Amino acid sequence: MEKLHNPPAIANPETVASLLTVIQELGSAPDLRAGLARVAELLRSQVPYDNLSVLLLDDLGRELRFELAVGYPVEVAEHWRFGMGQGIVGTAARTREVIWSPDVCEDRRYLRATDEVRSELAIPLLAKGRTIGVLDVGSQSPHAFSEEQRAFLTSLAGFLANAIENVQLYQNLREQARTLSLLHEVSREVSSILDRRRLLEKVAELLKRLIDYDLFSVLIWCEDRQLLDPWVAFDRQGLEFGGISPIGLGQGVCGTAAALRQSVRVPNVHLDPRYLKCMSGLEASSELVVPMIFKDRLIGVLDLESKEYDAFTAQHEQLLSTLAASLAIALENARLYERLLEDEKRIRDDLETARQIQANLMPKASPWIPGLQVGFAYEPARHLGGDFYDFLSYGEGRLGIAVGDVAGKATAAALYGSFAIGMLREHAAHGTYSPSQILTDMSCRLRHLKIDRRFLAMVFAVYDGASRTLSMASSGLPYPYHLSGGEVREVQIKGVPLGLMTGTTYEEALLVLAPGDAVVICSDGVEECRNADDEAFGGEQVRQILARLANAPAAEIAQGLLQAIQRHAGMAEPSDDRTVVVLKVAG
């Protein structure tokens, strides 16, 4: 910093040296007011005064505010502002000239801040040709401040202006660093929090580090009600604040900012006709509202209120605007995520209802046929399965058995399978058709539905208890197994899946069953079951399991085969539905 050359003769050079040292140290001082107070204390011994103040221009260069006030009433120091050209102080700032008023009683420019002042000296603080403030000293004596003292103070003001500007630059850099750090932290937080309320609570906590507010609230725009709904509000201690009412578009400062989609900063809410008190328990004096916009759509507003007048600066407005842009994106993502959760819950509820309906469509037991045991086991790969089985009364002593596998899985396959069950039951209600006739008719009807990428593999069989015969037809399901005399053989009946081609006919196989014989019908999810090493269960293992269980009741054969498949799969997730139906003639 430059040194003072040829200073006017002052009574105490040592004090002057100390004064200049203190001014030089202002540039690195963390607290500008404390440094200025030290300057005022040392200056008093050189230039006796009764009042001394340092007023600095605001960010917009419109008003002078007290940064230091010695000898002034508290209400003046905290609330008074001087416009450019207003009073002796404002005139000095505007003209950039030193103004000495030997008797303020005769000076029409004087604004009475205290009753005791008779003479005043206002010196503009100029840094790099720019006015940054005013050094103002007053005395209760008229014609105070000699020419020598005025020259000394004018020279000192140059050093003081440079020191203050250095402090302001340092504070701005520090504020920018803190702001960037906060914005980085906020961006990290908002990207990981998908709960809107918890997100806003975190923002309120982080914002408190940079802006001193008495109330922080967030109002979210409700398109249906056309209102700004209060979501969160916290006081300066971080405690939740209630009692905020919804606000319409254009109402109050919040509604105005939302309607204009521009930030609104109000230094004194009592002088602003737009101000609308929407809560009890807080006497606000200043307010800053910033809208949150996402893709030209209003998300809501951020609202800061303070009990102090003019508590929010242009830097605060810029910070909050930057934050609002990031927060709008985060809130929109969180809203979409919440909607996704709601949709998922609704789908889960619908699936659970569909599962219950499907479970009720599946028979819990078969109609009783003398001399016949029926066992079954079923495991869907997902919440809803594409496999199904059904047992139909087919006349006196006769039972219709169906095992089907719809191409695909989940909801569409389950609906298709339910439709097929309905068709089967319709046929059973209107007469007794042979298995091949059933498959031919169902294939034709399903083909006429013209549902793309949907077809049905099915075995339909009819057991006649009087003759102990089982007639079967298949439309592409794996070959059924016939257990007889300790042997396991495949019943090789083929067929095209239902609904795939027009004009399809199906062959029919007839088995004469002896006491102790069993027939096992499986969907393809049984043989194709894979373990963690991608090894299929295979038909050979199915035959070995069935041979081992051949003498067991029908229900134990079905459950035993399914359990063997589950052991093979281990922790691997099922890739297909698994259905086993066993018919066994009593010994």
mmCIF file of N, CA, C and O in Angstrom, residues 215 217-219 221 228 244-264 266 274-276 278-279 287-292 298 300-305:
data_model
loop_
_atom_site.group_PDB
_atom_site.id
_atom_site.type_symbol
_atom_site.label_atom_id
_atom_site.label_comp_id
_atom_site.label_asym_id
_atom_site.label_seq_id
_atom_site.Cartn_x
_atom_site.Cartn_y
_atom_site.Cartn_z
ATOM 1 N N LEU A 215 -36.581 -16.471 8.691
ATOM 2 C CA LEU A 215 -37.527 -17.480 8.241
ATOM 3 C C LEU A 215 -37.190 -17.877 6.815
ATOM 4 O O LEU A 215 -36.997 -17.022 5.945
ATOM 5 N N SER A 217 -38.764 -20.359 3.861
ATOM 6 C CA SER A 217 -39.909 -21.193 3.513
ATOM 7 C C SER A 217 -39.880 -21.506 2.020
ATOM 8 O O SER A 217 -39.325 -20.751 1.217
ATOM 9 N N VAL A 218 -40.467 -22.636 1.682
ATOM 10 C CA VAL A 218 -40.578 -23.069 0.289
ATOM 11 C C VAL A 218 -42.044 -23.337 0.010
ATOM 12 O O VAL A 218 -42.711 -24.082 0.741
ATOM 13 N N LEU A 219 -42.543 -22.705 -1.036
ATOM 14 C CA LEU A 219 -43.922 -22.908 -1.451
ATOM 15 C C LEU A 219 -43.913 -23.554 -2.829
ATOM 16 O O LEU A 219 -43.227 -23.080 -3.747
ATOM 17 N N TRP A 221 -45.837 -24.889 -6.260
ATOM 18 C CA TRP A 221 -46.991 -24.533 -7.073
ATOM 19 C C TRP A 221 -47.870 -25.753 -7.306
ATOM 20 O O TRP A 221 -47.416 -26.812 -7.759
ATOM 21 N N LEU A 228 -49.911 -21.452 -4.448
ATOM 22 C CA LEU A 228 -48.596 -21.792 -3.917
ATOM 23 C C LEU A 228 -48.813 -22.410 -2.533
ATOM 24 O O LEU A 228 -49.222 -21.724 -1.601
ATOM 25 N N ILE A 244 -48.340 -20.874 7.883
ATOM 26 C CA ILE A 244 -48.271 -20.165 6.605
ATOM 27 C C ILE A 244 -49.457 -20.582 5.737
ATOM 28 O O ILE A 244 -49.753 -21.761 5.598
ATOM 29 N N SER A 245 -50.103 -19.612 5.150
ATOM 30 C CA SER A 245 -51.296 -19.885 4.342
ATOM 31 C C SER A 245 -50.925 -20.011 2.868
ATOM 32 O O SER A 245 -49.935 -19.425 2.404
ATOM 33 N N PRO A 246 -51.702 -20.772 2.090
ATOM 34 C CA PRO A 246 -51.480 -20.826 0.636
ATOM 35 C C PRO A 246 -51.655 -19.449 0.010
ATOM 36 O O PRO A 246 -52.404 -18.608 0.520
ATOM 37 N N ILE A 247 -50.961 -19.223 -1.097
ATOM 38 C CA ILE A 247 -50.954 -17.906 -1.740
ATOM 39 C C ILE A 247 -51.305 -18.078 -3.210
ATOM 40 O O ILE A 247 -50.790 -18.973 -3.883
ATOM 41 N N GLY A 248 -52.152 -17.202 -3.709
ATOM 42 C CA GLY A 248 -52.512 -17.230 -5.117
ATOM 43 C C GLY A 248 -51.468 -16.522 -5.971
ATOM 44 O O GLY A 248 -50.654 -15.726 -5.483
ATOM 45 N N LEU A 249 -51.499 -16.794 -7.250
ATOM 46 C CA LEU A 249 -50.577 -16.172 -8.185
ATOM 47 C C LEU A 249 -50.822 -14.661 -8.223
ATOM 48 O O LEU A 249 -51.956 -14.211 -8.404
ATOM 49 N N GLY A 250 -49.756 -13.881 -8.007
ATOM 50 C CA GLY A 250 -49.868 -12.430 -8.003
ATOM 51 C C GLY A 250 -50.178 -11.839 -6.650
ATOM 52 O O GLY A 250 -50.170 -10.609 -6.501
ATOM 53 N N GLN A 251 -50.415 -12.691 -5.643
ATOM 54 C CA GLN A 251 -50.710 -12.190 -4.300
ATOM 55 C C GLN A 251 -49.433 -12.119 -3.476
ATOM 56 O O GLN A 251 -48.643 -13.060 -3.452
ATOM 57 N N GLY A 252 -49.245 -10.991 -2.778
ATOM 58 C CA GLY A 252 -48.084 -10.837 -1.925
ATOM 59 C C GLY A 252 -46.798 -10.824 -2.721
ATOM 60 O O GLY A 252 -46.787 -10.857 -3.953
ATOM 61 N N VAL A 253 -45.674 -10.784 -1.991
ATOM 62 C CA VAL A 253 -44.370 -10.772 -2.642
ATOM 63 C C VAL A 253 -44.106 -12.132 -3.296
ATOM 64 O O VAL A 253 -43.585 -12.221 -4.410
ATOM 65 N N CYS A 254 -44.490 -13.221 -2.606
ATOM 66 C CA CYS A 254 -44.285 -14.562 -3.155
ATOM 67 C C CYS A 254 -45.082 -14.755 -4.434
ATOM 68 O O CYS A 254 -44.549 -15.243 -5.444
ATOM 69 N N GLY A 255 -46.355 -14.385 -4.406
ATOM 70 C CA GLY A 255 -47.191 -14.539 -5.584
ATOM 71 C C GLY A 255 -46.740 -13.660 -6.736
ATOM 72 O O GLY A 255 -46.863 -14.038 -7.901
ATOM 73 N N THR A 256 -46.198 -12.471 -6.402
ATOM 74 C CA THR A 256 -45.692 -11.573 -7.446
ATOM 75 C C THR A 256 -44.476 -12.176 -8.130
ATOM 76 O O THR A 256 -44.363 -12.164 -9.368
ATOM 77 N N ALA A 257 -43.522 -12.699 -7.323
ATOM 78 C CA ALA A 257 -42.334 -13.328 -7.895
ATOM 79 C C ALA A 257 -42.714 -14.520 -8.759
ATOM 80 O O ALA A 257 -42.121 -14.751 -9.825
ATOM 81 N N ALA A 258 -43.717 -15.294 -8.318
ATOM 82 C CA ALA A 258 -44.158 -16.450 -9.087
ATOM 83 C C ALA A 258 -44.820 -16.024 -10.399
ATOM 84 O O ALA A 258 -44.588 -16.628 -11.443
ATOM 85 N N ALA A 259 -45.631 -14.971 -10.344
ATOM 86 C CA ALA A 259 -46.328 -14.509 -11.543
ATOM 87 C C ALA A 259 -45.360 -13.911 -12.557
ATOM 88 O O ALA A 259 -45.461 -14.166 -13.757
ATOM 89 N N LEU A 260 -44.410 -13.106 -12.054
ATOM 90 C CA LEU A 260 -43.432 -12.473 -12.942
ATOM 91 C C LEU A 260 -42.316 -13.417 -13.344
ATOM 92 O O LEU A 260 -41.594 -13.162 -14.303
ATOM 93 N N ARG A 261 -42.167 -14.501 -12.542
ATOM 94 C CA ARG A 261 -41.058 -15.442 -12.723
ATOM 95 C C ARG A 261 -39.720 -14.723 -12.639
ATOM 96 O O ARG A 261 -38.774 -15.008 -13.371
ATOM 97 N N GLN A 262 -39.674 -13.769 -11.715
ATOM 98 C CA GLN A 262 -38.466 -13.000 -11.445
ATOM 99 C C GLN A 262 -38.308 -12.875 -9.937
ATOM 100 O O GLN A 262 -39.292 -12.843 -9.194
ATOM 101 N N SER A 263 -37.050 -12.781 -9.496
ATOM 102 C CA SER A 263 -36.804 -12.604 -8.071
ATOM 103 C C SER A 263 -37.242 -11.208 -7.643
ATOM 104 O O SER A 263 -37.172 -10.249 -8.414
ATOM 105 N N VAL A 264 -37.703 -11.107 -6.400
ATOM 106 C CA VAL A 264 -38.159 -9.831 -5.840
ATOM 107 C C VAL A 264 -37.476 -9.642 -4.493
ATOM 108 O O VAL A 264 -37.591 -10.498 -3.607
ATOM 109 N N VAL A 266 -37.187 -7.004 -1.306
ATOM 110 C CA VAL A 266 -37.887 -5.876 -0.674
ATOM 111 C C VAL A 266 -37.109 -5.462 0.568
ATOM 112 O O VAL A 266 -37.096 -6.192 1.565
ATOM 113 N N ARG A 274 -47.118 -4.596 -2.049
ATOM 114 C CA ARG A 274 -47.288 -6.000 -2.438
ATOM 115 C C ARG A 274 -47.191 -6.942 -1.248
ATOM 116 O O ARG A 274 -47.626 -8.089 -1.331
ATOM 117 N N TYR A 275 -46.601 -6.468 -0.146
ATOM 118 C CA TYR A 275 -46.357 -7.354 0.990
ATOM 119 C C TYR A 275 -47.662 -7.837 1.593
ATOM 120 O O TYR A 275 -48.595 -7.066 1.808
ATOM 121 N N LEU A 276 -47.705 -9.142 1.838
ATOM 122 C CA LEU A 276 -48.893 -9.759 2.418
ATOM 123 C C LEU A 276 -48.433 -10.672 3.548
ATOM 124 O O LEU A 276 -47.688 -11.618 3.324
ATOM 125 N N CYS A 278 -48.553 -13.567 5.710
ATOM 126 C CA CYS A 278 -49.223 -14.858 5.552
ATOM 127 C C CYS A 278 -49.030 -15.766 6.754
ATOM 128 O O CYS A 278 -49.345 -16.945 6.704
ATOM 129 N N MET A 279 -48.453 -15.222 7.824
ATOM 130 C CA MET A 279 -48.201 -16.062 8.992
ATOM 131 C C MET A 279 -48.273 -15.210 10.245
ATOM 132 O O MET A 279 -48.210 -13.990 10.192
ATOM 133 N N GLU A 287 -37.627 -8.886 2.818
ATOM 134 C CA GLU A 287 -37.980 -10.178 2.234
ATOM 135 C C GLU A 287 -37.275 -10.343 0.892
ATOM 136 O O GLU A 287 -37.066 -9.384 0.149
ATOM 137 N N LEU A 288 -36.913 -11.592 0.593
ATOM 138 C CA LEU A 288 -36.316 -11.945 -0.697
ATOM 139 C C LEU A 288 -37.008 -13.212 -1.197
ATOM 140 O O LEU A 288 -37.022 -14.235 -0.507
ATOM 141 N N VAL A 289 -37.599 -13.128 -2.393
ATOM 142 C CA VAL A 289 -38.315 -14.264 -2.970
ATOM 143 C C VAL A 289 -37.742 -14.559 -4.347
ATOM 144 O O VAL A 289 -37.584 -13.649 -5.167
ATOM 145 N N VAL A 290 -37.430 -15.831 -4.598
ATOM 146 C CA VAL A 290 -36.872 -16.259 -5.879
ATOM 147 C C VAL A 290 -37.719 -17.413 -6.410
ATOM 148 O O VAL A 290 -37.951 -18.390 -5.694
ATOM 149 N N PRO A 291 -38.204 -17.299 -7.658
ATOM 150 C CA PRO A 291 -39.009 -18.396 -8.214
ATOM 151 C C PRO A 291 -38.126 -19.558 -8.670
ATOM 152 O O PRO A 291 -36.963 -19.368 -9.043
ATOM 153 N N MET A 292 -38.695 -20.749 -8.648
ATOM 154 C CA MET A 292 -38.024 -21.938 -9.184
ATOM 155 C C MET A 292 -38.725 -22.333 -10.476
ATOM 156 O O MET A 292 -39.925 -22.614 -10.479
ATOM 157 N N LEU A 298 -43.448 -23.315 -13.751
ATOM 158 C CA LEU A 298 -43.267 -22.876 -12.372
ATOM 159 C C LEU A 298 -43.294 -24.075 -11.432
ATOM 160 O O LEU A 298 -44.258 -24.848 -11.424
ATOM 161 N N GLY A 300 -42.184 -23.538 -7.963
ATOM 162 C CA GLY A 300 -42.510 -22.940 -6.667
ATOM 163 C C GLY A 300 -41.633 -21.727 -6.424
ATOM 164 O O GLY A 300 -41.046 -21.169 -7.361
ATOM 165 N N VAL A 301 -41.528 -21.300 -5.162
ATOM 166 C CA VAL A 301 -40.696 -20.145 -4.810
ATOM 167 C C VAL A 301 -39.916 -20.450 -3.526
ATOM 168 O O VAL A 301 -40.366 -21.217 -2.672
ATOM 169 N N LEU A 302 -38.733 -19.826 -3.430
ATOM 170 C CA LEU A 302 -37.955 -19.815 -2.201
ATOM 171 C C LEU A 302 -38.152 -18.452 -1.557
ATOM 172 O O LEU A 302 -37.994 -17.419 -2.218
ATOM 173 N N ASP A 303 -38.473 -18.429 -0.295
ATOM 174 C CA ASP A 303 -38.810 -17.178 0.390
ATOM 175 C C ASP A 303 -37.938 -17.021 1.638
ATOM 176 O O ASP A 303 -37.934 -17.896 2.506
ATOM 177 N N LEU A 304 -37.193 -15.911 1.706
ATOM 178 C CA LEU A 304 -36.404 -15.573 2.883
ATOM 179 C C LEU A 304 -36.977 -14.301 3.498
ATOM 180 O O LEU A 304 -37.256 -13.331 2.792
ATOM 181 N N GLU A 305 -37.130 -14.299 4.825
ATOM 182 C CA GLU A 305 -37.612 -13.121 5.531
ATOM 183 C C GLU A 305 -36.714 -12.834 6.721
ATOM 184 O O GLU A 305 -36.143 -13.755 7.318
#
